[in-house]
Coordinates of C-alpha atoms in Angstrom, one line a residue:
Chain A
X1021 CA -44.0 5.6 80.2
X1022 CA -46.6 3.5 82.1
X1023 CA -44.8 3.5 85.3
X1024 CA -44.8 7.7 84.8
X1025 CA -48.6 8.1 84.0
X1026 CA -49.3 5.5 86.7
X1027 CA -47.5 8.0 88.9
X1028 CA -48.8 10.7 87.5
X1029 CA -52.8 9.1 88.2
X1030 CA -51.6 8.7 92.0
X1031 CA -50.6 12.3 92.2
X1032 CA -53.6 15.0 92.4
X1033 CA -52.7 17.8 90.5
X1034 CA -51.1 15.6 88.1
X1035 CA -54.6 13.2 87.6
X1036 CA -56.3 16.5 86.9
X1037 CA -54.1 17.7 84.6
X1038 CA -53.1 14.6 82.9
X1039 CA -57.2 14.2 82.6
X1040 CA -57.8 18.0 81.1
X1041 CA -54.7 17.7 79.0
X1042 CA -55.4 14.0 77.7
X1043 CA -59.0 15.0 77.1
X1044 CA -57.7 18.6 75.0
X1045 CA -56.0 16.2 73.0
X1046 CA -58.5 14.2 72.1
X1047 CA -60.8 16.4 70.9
X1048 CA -57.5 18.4 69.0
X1049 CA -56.6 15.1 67.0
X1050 CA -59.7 13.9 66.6
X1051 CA -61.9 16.9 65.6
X1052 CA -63.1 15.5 62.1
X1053 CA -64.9 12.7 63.5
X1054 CA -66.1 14.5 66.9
X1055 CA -67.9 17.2 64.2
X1056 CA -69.6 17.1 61.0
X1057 CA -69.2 20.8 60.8
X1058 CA -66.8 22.9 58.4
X1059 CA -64.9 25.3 60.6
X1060 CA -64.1 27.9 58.4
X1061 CA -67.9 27.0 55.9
X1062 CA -70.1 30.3 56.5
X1063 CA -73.8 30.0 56.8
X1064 CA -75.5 34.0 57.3
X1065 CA -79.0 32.1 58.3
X1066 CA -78.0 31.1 61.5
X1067 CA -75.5 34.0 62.1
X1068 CA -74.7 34.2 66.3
X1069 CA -77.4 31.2 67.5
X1070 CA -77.4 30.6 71.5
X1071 CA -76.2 27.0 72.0
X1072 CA -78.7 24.1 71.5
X1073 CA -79.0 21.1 70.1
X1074 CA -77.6 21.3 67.1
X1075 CA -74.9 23.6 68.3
X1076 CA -73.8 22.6 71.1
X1077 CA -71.5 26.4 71.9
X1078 CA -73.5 28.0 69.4
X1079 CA -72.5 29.8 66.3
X1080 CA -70.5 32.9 65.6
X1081 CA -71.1 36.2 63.7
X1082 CA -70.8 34.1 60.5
X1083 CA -73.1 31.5 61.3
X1084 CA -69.8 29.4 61.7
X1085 CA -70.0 26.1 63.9
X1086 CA -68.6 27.6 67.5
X1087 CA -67.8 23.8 68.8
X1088 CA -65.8 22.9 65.1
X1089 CA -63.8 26.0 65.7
X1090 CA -63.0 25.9 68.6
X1091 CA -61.4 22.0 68.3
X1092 CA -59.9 23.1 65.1
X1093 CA -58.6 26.1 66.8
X1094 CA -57.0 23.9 69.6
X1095 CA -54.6 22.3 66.8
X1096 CA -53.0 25.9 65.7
X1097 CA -53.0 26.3 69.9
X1098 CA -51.5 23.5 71.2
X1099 CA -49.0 22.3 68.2
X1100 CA -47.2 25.9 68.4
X1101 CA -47.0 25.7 72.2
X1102 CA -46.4 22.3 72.7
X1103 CA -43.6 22.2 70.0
X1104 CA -42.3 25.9 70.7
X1105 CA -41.9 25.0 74.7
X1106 CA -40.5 21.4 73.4
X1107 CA -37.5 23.2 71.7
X1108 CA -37.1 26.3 74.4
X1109 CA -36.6 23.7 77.1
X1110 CA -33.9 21.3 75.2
X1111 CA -31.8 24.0 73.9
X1112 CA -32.4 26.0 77.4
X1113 CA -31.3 22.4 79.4
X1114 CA -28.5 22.3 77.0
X1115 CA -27.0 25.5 77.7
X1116 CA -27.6 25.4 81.5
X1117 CA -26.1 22.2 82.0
X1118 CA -22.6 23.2 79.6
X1119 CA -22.8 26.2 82.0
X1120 CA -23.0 24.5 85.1
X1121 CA -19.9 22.4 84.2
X1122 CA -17.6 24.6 82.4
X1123 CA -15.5 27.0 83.9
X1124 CA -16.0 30.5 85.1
X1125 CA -15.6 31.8 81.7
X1126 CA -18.0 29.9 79.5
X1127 CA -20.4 30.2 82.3
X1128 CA -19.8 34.0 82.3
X1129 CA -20.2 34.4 78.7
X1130 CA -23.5 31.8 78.5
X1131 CA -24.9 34.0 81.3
X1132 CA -24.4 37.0 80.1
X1133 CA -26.2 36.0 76.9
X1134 CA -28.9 34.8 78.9
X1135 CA -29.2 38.3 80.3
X1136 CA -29.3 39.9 77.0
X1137 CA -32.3 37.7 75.9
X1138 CA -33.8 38.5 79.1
X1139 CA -34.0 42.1 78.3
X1140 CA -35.9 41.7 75.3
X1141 CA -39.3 41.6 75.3
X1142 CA -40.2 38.6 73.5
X1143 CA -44.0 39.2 73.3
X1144 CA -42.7 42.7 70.4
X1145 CA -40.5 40.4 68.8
X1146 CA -42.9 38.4 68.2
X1147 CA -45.2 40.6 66.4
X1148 CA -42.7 42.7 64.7
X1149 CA -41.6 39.9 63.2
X1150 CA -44.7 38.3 62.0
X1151 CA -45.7 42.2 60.8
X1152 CA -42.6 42.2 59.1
X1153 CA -43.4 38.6 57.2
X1154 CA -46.4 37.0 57.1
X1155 CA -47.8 34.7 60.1
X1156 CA -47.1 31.0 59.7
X1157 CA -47.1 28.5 62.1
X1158 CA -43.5 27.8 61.6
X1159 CA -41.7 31.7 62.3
X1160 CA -44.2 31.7 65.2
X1161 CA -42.5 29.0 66.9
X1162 CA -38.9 30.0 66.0
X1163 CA -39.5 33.4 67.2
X1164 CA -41.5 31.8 70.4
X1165 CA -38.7 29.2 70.8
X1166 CA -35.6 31.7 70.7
X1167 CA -36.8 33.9 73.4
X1168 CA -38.1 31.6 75.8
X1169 CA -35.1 29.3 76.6
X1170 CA -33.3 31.3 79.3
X1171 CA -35.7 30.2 82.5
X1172 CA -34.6 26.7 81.8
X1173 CA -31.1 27.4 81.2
X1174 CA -30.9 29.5 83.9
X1175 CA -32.6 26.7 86.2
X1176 CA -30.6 24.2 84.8
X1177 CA -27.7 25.5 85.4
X1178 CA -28.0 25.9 89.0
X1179 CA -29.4 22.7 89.4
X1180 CA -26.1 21.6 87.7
X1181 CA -23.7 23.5 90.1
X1182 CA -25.5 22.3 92.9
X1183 CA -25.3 18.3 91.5
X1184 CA -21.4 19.0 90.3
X1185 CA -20.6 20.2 94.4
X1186 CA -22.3 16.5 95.0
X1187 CA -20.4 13.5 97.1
X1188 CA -21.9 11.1 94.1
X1189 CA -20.7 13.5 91.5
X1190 CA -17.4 13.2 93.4
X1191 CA -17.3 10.1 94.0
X1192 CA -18.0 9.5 89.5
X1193 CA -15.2 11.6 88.7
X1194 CA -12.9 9.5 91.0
X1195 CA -14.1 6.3 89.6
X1196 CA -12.9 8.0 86.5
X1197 CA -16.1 9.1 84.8
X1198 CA -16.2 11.8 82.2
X1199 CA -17.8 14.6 81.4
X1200 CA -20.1 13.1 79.3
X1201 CA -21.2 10.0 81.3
X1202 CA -21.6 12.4 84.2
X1203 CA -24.1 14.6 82.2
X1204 CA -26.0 11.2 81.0
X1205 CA -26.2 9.1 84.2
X1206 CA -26.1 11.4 87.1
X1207 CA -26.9 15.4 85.8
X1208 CA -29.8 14.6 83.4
X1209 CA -31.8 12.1 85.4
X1210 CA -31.2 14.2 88.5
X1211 CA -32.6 17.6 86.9
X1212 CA -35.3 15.8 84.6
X1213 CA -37.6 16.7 86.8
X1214 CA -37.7 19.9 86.7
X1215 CA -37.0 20.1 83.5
X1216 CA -40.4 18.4 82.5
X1217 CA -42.3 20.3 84.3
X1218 CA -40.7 23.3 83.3
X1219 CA -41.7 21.9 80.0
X1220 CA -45.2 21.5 80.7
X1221 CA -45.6 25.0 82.5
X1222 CA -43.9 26.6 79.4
X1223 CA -46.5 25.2 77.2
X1224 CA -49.2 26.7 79.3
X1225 CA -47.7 30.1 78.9
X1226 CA -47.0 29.7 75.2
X1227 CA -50.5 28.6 74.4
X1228 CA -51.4 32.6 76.4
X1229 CA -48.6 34.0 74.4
X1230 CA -49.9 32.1 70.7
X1231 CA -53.3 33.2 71.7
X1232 CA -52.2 36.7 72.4
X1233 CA -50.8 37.0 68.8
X1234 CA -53.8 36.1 67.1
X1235 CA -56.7 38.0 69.3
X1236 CA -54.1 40.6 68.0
X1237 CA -55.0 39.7 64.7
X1238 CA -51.3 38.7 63.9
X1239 CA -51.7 35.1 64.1
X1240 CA -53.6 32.6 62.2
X1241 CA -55.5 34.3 60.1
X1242 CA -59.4 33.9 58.9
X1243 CA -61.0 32.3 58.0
X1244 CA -58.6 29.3 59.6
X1245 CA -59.1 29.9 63.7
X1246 CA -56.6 29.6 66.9
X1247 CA -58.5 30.4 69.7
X1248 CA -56.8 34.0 70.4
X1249 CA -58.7 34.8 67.0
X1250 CA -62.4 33.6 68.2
X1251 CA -61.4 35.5 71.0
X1252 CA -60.7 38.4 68.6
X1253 CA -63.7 38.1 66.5
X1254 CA -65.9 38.2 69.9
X1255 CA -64.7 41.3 70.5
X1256 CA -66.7 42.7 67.8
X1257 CA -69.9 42.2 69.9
X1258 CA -69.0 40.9 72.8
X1259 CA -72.5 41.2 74.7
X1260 CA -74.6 39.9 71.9
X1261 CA -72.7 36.8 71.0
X1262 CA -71.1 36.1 74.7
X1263 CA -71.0 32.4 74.4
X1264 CA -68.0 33.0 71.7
X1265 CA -66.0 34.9 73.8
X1266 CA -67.2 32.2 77.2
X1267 CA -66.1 29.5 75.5
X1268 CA -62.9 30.2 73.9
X1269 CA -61.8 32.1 76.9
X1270 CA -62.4 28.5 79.0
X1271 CA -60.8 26.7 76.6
X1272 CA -58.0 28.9 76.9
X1273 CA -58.1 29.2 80.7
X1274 CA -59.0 25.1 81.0
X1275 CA -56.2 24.2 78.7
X1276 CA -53.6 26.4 80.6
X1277 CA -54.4 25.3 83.9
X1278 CA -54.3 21.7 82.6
X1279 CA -50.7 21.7 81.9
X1280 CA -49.8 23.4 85.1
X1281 CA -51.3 21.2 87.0
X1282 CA -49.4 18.8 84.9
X1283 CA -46.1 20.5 85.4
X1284 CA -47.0 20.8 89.2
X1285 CA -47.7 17.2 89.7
X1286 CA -44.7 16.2 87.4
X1287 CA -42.5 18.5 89.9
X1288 CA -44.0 16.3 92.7
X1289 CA -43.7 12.8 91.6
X1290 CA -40.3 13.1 90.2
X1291 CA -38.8 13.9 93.7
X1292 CA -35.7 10.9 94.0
X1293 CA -38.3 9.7 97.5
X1294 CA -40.9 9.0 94.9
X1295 CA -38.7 7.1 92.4
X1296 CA -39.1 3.7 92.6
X1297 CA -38.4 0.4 90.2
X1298 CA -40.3 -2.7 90.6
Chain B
X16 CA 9.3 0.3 109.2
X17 CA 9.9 -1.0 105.5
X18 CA 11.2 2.1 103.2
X19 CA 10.5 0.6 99.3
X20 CA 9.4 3.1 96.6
X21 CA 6.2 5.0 98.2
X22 CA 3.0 4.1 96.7
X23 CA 2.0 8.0 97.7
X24 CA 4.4 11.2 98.1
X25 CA 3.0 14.5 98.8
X26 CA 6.0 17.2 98.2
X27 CA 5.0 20.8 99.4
X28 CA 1.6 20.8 99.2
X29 CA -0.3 24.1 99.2
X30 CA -4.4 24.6 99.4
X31 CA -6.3 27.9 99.5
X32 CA -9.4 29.1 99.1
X33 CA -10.4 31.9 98.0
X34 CA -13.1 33.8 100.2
X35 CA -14.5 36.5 98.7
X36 CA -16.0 39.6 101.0
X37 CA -17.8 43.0 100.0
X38 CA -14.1 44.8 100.2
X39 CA -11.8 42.4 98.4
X40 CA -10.8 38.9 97.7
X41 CA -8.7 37.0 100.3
X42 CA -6.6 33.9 100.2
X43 CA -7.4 31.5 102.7
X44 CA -4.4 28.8 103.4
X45 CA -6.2 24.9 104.1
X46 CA -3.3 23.8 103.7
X47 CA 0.4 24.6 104.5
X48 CA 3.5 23.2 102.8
X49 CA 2.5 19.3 103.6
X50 CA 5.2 16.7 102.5
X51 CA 4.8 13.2 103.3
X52 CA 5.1 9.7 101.5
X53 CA 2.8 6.5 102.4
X54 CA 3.9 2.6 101.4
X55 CA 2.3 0.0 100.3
X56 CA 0.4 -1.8 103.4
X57 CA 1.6 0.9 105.9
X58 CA -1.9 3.0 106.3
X59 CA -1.5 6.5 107.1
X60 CA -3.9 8.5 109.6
X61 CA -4.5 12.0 108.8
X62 CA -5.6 13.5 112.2
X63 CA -6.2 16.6 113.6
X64 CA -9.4 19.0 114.5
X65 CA -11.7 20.1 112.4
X66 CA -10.7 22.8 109.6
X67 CA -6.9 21.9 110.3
X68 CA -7.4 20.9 106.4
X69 CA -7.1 17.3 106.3
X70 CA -9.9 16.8 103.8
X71 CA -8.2 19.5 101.5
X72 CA -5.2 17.0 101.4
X73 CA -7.7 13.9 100.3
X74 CA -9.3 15.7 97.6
X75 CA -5.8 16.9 96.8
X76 CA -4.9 13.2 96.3
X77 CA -8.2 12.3 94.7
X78 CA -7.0 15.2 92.0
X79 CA -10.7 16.7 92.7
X80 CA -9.4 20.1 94.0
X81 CA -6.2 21.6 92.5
X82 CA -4.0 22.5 94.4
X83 CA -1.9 26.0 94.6
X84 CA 1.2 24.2 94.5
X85 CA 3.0 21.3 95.2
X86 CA 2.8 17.7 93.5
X87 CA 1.3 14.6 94.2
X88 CA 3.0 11.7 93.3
X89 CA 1.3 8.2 92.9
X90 CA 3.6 5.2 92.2
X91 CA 6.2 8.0 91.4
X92 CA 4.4 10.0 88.5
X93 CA 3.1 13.1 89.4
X94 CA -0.9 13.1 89.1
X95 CA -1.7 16.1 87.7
X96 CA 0.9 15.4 84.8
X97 CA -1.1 12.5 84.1
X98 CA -1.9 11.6 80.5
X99 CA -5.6 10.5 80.5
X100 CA -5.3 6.8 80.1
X101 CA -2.5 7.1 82.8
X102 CA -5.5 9.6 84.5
X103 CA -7.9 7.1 84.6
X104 CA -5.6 4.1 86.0
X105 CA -4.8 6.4 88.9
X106 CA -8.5 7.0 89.2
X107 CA -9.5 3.6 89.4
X108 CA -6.4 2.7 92.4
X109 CA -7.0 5.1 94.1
X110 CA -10.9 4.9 95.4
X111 CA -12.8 7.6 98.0
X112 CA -15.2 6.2 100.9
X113 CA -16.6 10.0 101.8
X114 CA -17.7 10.8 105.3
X115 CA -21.8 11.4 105.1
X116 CA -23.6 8.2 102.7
X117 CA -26.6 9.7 102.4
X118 CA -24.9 12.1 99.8
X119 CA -22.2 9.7 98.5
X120 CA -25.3 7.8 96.3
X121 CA -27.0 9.4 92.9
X122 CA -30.5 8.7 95.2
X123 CA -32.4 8.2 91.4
X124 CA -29.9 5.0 91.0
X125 CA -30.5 1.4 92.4
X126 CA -27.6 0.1 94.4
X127 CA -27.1 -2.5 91.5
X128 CA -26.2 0.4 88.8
X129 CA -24.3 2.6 91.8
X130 CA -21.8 -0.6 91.8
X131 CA -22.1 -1.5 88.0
X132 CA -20.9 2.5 86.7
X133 CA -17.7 1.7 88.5
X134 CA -17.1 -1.7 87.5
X135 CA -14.6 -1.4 84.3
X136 CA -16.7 -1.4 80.9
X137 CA -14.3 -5.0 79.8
X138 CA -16.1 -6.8 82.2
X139 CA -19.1 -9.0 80.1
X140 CA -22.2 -8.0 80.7
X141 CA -23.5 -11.2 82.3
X142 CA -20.5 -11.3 85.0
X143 CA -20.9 -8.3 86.1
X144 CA -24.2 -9.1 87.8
X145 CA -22.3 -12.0 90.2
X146 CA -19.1 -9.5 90.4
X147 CA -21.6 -7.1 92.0
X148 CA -23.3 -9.5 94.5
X149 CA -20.3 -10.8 95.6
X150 CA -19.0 -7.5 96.2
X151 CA -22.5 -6.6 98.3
X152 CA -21.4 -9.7 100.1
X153 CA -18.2 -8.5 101.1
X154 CA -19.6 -5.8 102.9
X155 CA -22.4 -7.8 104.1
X156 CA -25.4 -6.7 102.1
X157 CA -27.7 -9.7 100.5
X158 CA -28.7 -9.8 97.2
X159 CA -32.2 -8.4 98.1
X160 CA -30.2 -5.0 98.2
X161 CA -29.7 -4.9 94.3
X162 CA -33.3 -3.3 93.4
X163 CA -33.4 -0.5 96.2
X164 CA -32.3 2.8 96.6
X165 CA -30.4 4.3 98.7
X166 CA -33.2 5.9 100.6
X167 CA -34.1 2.6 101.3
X168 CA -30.9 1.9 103.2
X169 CA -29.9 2.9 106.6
X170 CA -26.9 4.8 107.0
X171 CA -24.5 2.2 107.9
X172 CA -26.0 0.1 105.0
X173 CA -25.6 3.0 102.2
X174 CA -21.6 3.0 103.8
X175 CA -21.6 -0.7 103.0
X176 CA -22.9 0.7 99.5
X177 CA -20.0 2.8 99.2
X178 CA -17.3 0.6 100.5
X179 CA -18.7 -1.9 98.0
X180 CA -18.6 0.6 94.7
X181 CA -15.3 1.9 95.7
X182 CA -14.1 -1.7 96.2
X183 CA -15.4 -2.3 92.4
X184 CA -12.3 -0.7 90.9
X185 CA -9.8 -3.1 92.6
X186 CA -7.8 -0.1 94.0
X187 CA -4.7 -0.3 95.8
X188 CA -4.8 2.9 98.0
X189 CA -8.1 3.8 99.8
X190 CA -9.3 7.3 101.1
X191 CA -11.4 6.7 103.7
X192 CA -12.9 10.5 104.9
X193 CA -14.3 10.7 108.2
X194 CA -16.1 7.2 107.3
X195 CA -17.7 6.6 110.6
X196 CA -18.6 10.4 111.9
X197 CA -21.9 10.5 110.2
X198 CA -23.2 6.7 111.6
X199 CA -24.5 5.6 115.0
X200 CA -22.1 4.1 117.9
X201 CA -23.3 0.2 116.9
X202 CA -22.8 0.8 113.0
X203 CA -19.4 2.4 113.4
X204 CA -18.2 -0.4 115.2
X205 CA -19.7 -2.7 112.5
X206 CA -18.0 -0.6 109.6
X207 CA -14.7 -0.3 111.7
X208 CA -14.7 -4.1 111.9
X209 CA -15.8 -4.6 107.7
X210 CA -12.6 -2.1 106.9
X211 CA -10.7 -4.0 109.1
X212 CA -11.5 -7.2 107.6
X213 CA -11.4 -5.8 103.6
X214 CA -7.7 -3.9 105.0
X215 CA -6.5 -8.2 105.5
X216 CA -8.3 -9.4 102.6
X217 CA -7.5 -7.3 99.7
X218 CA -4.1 -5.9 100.8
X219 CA -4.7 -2.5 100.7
X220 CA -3.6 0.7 102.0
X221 CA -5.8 3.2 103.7
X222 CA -5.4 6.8 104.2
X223 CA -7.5 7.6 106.9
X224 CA -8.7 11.0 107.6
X225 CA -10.0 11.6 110.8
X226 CA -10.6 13.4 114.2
X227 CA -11.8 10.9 116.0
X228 CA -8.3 9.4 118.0
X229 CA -10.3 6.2 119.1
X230 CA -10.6 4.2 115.5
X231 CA -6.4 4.4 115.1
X232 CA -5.6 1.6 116.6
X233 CA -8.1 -0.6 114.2
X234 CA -6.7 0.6 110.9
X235 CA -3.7 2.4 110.7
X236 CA -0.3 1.5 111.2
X237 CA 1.2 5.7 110.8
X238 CA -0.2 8.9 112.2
X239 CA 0.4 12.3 111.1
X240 CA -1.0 15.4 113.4
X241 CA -1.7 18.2 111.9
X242 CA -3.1 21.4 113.0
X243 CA -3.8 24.8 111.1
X244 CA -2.8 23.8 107.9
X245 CA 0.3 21.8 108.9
X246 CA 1.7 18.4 109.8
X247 CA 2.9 18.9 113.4
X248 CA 4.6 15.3 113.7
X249 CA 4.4 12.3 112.0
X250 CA 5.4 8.6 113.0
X251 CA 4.1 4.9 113.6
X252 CA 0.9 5.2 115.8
X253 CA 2.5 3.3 118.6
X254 CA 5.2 5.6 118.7
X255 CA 3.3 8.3 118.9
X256 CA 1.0 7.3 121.9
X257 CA 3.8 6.2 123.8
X258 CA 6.8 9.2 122.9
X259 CA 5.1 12.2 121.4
X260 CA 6.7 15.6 123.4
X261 CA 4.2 17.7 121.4
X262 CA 1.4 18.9 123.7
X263 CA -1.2 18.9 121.0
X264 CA -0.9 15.9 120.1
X265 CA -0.8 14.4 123.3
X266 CA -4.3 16.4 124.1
X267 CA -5.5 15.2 120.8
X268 CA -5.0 11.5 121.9
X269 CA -6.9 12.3 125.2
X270 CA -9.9 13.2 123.5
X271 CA -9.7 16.9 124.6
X272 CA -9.5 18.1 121.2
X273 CA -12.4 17.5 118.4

C-alpha cells in the first residue's frame, strides 16, 4: 500500500488526485470536529448570509451553516459512490474474466446479458425505483450497483482474451496450471490496473449520478443534505444566494475530477514498465 | 537407429482453422494427416517454411490446440484421453521453450516467482529458493537475476528465463519453437551452445521446430520436412543431407527456402 501511494505521489495526475481525494476525505470523516455547526439546526436570523468569518461559505435559505452541510453532505456523496462503484467493478471483473475464459457459449450468453443491461437506462431505474420505495442510502446503491457493472465486465473480458492468447498464459497451462491459479497469478494482477482505475473513474461518475437523484429531490431528503440537494435547494433563488449553488457545484466538480485524475494516474503507474519490487 | 517403445507418436494428425469471411466460414487445413513417432534421446527436427504448420503440430503435442483429428500418444497413452492427474504428469514431461521471450514471461512477475509457479507444490518452501538458483545457474544467469523482471532482461537472458522455468518440471521431452529466431546472431549461438549442453546433461529429448536449416546439426539427431501441411520425408539428419532425392528439401538445406 505504501509502495502504491509512493507511486501514485511520483505520478502527476495521480499526486493531484490522491491530494483532492485524500483531502475530501478528510473533511467527510472528520466533519464533527472541523465544525461546531448543526447541519440540518435552522436559524431564520441569519437566513442566506454572504461568507465571512463566521461562515466561511455562508449560510442558506434557512440560516443553515453552508460549510457543515456541505462536509456532511460529502458523507451521503461519497459512501454511495465509493461503495456503489466498489461493488459494480468486482462483480463486473467477475463476469468479464469467467467470460474471457469460458467457451463461446458462456461468453455468448454473459454478453448478451451485458447488452441487455446496456439498453436500460440506469439513470430511470434509478428514480422509479426510489419513487416506487422510499430513498435510502442502501436501494440507491443496489440499484446504482446493478446497472453499472457492464463497462468493466465488458473491459475485463477483453483484457482476458487478449492475456488467455498470451505465450506466458501458454506456457502456465503447460506447466500444468489451472484455471483457477491462472485467474489468481497471471489474469488478475495483469488486468488490476485497469480495473482500479476503472474503479476510481466509476466513483466519479456515481458521485454525478447520486447527486443527480437528489437535486431531483429523490435522494436524501431534508433536512439531512447530499450535495445534489444543496444544489436543489439553490435553485430556489439561485441569484440571491449564489454562493450555495458555487460551492456545492465545486465540491461536486472538485471531487469528480479528483478521482479521475486518480483513476488516470492509477492507469499510468500500473503499466508492467512501472512495476517494480525493491 | 534404436526402435524401443516411442516416448512420442503422432497418428493422423489433422489441424484447421477456421477463417471466417463476410460470405461464409472456411476450413483452413495447418496440418495434413501427420504421423510420426520420436524415442527417447533421438531429437526430432520439425522443418519447413513458414505456415507449412509446424507450430500447429507443437501446440498439438503441448494439448494447447485441439486437434480435428488424430491422436497424440505420449509414453503410449493417448493425451487427450488423459485423466487429470495423468494430465498433469504429461504436462509437467513435456515442457515448451516458445520462439519470442519477451512474451513467454507474465512481465508483472520477478524471474524468482516465473521459476517458483512451475516448480511442483511438494517441494519445501525453503528449497525451493536454492532449486531455483541453481536452475538460473544452469543457464547461466547469477543470482542477482532473482528480483528483476523480465523487462529488465535482454532477450537472450529472458530465453535463459525460459529454458530455466521449463527446465523446473524435470521433463523428459522438450518443445523448443523457433527458440533462436527472435535473438541476435551472438545470443543464438550462446543459447544453441546452453541447449546443447542441458541436451548432454539432463538426457533429454528435443523436438525442435524450426526454419532455420543451420541450428540441425547442433541439436537434433532426425529431421522431418514438411511443407503445406505435410511431412514430405523423414530420416536421420545425416541421411538427409547426404541422400535426400526430394528437391524441396534439398533447396530447404541450401538456405533458398525461409
Amino acid at each position: 500500500m505504501i509502495k502504491l501511494i509512493t507511486k501514485i505521489w511520483k505520478n502527476k495526475n495521480g499526486k493531484f488526485g490522491l491530494i483532492i481525494i485524500s483531502v475530501i476525505l478528510f473533511f467527510s470523516i472528520f466533519a464533527p470536529i472541523l465544525t461546531s455547526f448543526n447541519p440540518t439546526m435552522q436559524n431564520l436570523n441569519i437566513v442566506l448570509q454572504k461568507p465571512s468569518f463566521s461562515h466561511v461559505l455562508g449560510t442558506d435559505y434557512y440560516g443553515r451553516d453552508l460549510f457543515t452541510r456541505i462536509l456532511y453532505g460529502s458523507r451521503v456523496s461519497l459512501s454511495i459512490s465509493i461503495i456503489a462503484s466498489a461493488i459494480s467493478v468486482l462483480f463486473g471483473t467477475l463476469i468479464g474474466v469467467i467470460s474471457g475464459l469460458s467457451g463461446k457459449y458462456t461468453d455468448n450468453i454473459l454478453m448478451r446479458i451485458v447488452d441487455i443491461m446496456l439498453g436500460f437506462p440506469k439513470f430511470f431505474i434509478l428514480i422509479l425505483v426510489i419513487s416506487m420505495g422510499s430513498f435510502s442510502i442502501f436501494n440507491t446503491i443496489i440499484v446504482l450497483s446493478l446497472f453499472s457493472w457492464m463497462d468493466t465486465a465488458r473491459l475485463t473480458r477483453t483484457e482476458t482474451l487478449l492475456l488467455n492468447n498470451t505465450t506466458f498464459i501458454k506456457a502456465a497451462k503447460a506447466m500444468g496450471m489451472n484455471k483457477l491459479q491462472i485467474i489468481f497469478h497471471h489474469i488478475i494482477p495483469n488486468i488490476s490496473g485497469i480495473v482500479i482505475s476503472s474503479y476510481s473513474l466509476l466513483t466519479g461518475s456515481m458521485i454525478i449520478l447520486e447527486s443527480g437523484i437528489s437535486f431531483l429531490g429523490l435522494g436524501v431528503q431534508p433536512p439531512n443534505a447530499s450535495w445534489g440537494s444543496i444544489l436543489n435547494e439553490a435553485r430556489l433563488d439561485p441569484l440571491g444566494g449564489w454562493w450555495v449553488m458555487l460551492f456545492a457545484g465545486i465540491a461536486i466538480v472538485t471531487t469528480v475530477i479528483g478521482f479521475n485524475l486518480l483513476g488516470d494516474g492509477l492507469k499510468e503507474i500500473l503499466q508492467p514498465e512501472h512495476y517494480q519490487d525493491d | 537407429m534404436i526402435k524401443s517403445k516411442p516416448i512420442l507418436s503422432i497418428n493422423n494428425l489433422c489441424v484447421n482453422y477456421l477463417t471466417k469471411s463476410s460470405y461464409k466460414n472456411k476450413q483452413q487445413y495447418a496440418v495434413k494427416d501427420v504421423s510420426f513417432s520420436m524415442f527417447q534421446n533421438r531429437s526430432l527436427a520439425i522443418v519447413g517454411n513458414s505456415g507449412c504448420g509446424k507450430t500447429s503440430i507443437a501446440m498439438s503435442v503441448l494439448k494447447l490446440i485441439k486437434p480435428e483429428s488424430g491422436q497424440v500418444f505420449f509414453n503410449g497413452k493417448n493425451i487427450h484421453k488423459m485423466h487429470r492427474s495423468e494430465l498433469f504428469n504429461f504436462r509437467r514431461q513435456v515442457q515448451p521453450v516458445f520462439q519470442n521471450p519477451d512474451e513467454a514471461l507474465d512481465p508483472l512477475m520477478t524471474i524468482e516467482k516465473s521459476i517458483r509457479m512451475a516448480l511442483s507444490s511438494n517441494i519445501l518452501k525453503s528449497q525451493k529458493r536454492d532449486m531455483i538458483i541453481s536452475l538460473l545457474e544452469n543457464v547461466g544467469l547469477g543470482q542477482e537475476h532473482l528480483k528483476k523482471y523480465p523487462y529488465q532482461l535482454s532477450g537472450g537472458e529472458k530465453q535463459r528465463v525460459c529454458i530455466a522455468r521449463a527446465l523446473s518440471t524435470d521433463p523428459k521431452l522438450l518443445i523448443l519453437d523457433e527458440p533462436i529466431s527472435s535473438l541476435d546472431i551472438s545470443n543464438q549461438a550462446k543459447i544453441i551452445n546452453l541447449l546443447k549442453d542441458i541436451k548432454e546433461k539432463q538426457n533429454l529429448t528435443f523436438l525442435l521446430i524450426t526454419h532455420n536449416p543451420n541450428i540441425l546439426k547442433f541439436l537434433i539427431d532426425d529431421v522431418a520436412i514438411m511443407k503445406d501441411g505435410e511431412v514430405l520425408e523423414m530420416s536421420s539428419y545425416n541421411e538427409m543431407i547426404l541422400n535426400s532425392q526430394n528437391e524441396f528439401t534439398k533447396r530447404f538445406f541450401r538456405n533458398e527456402i525461409g
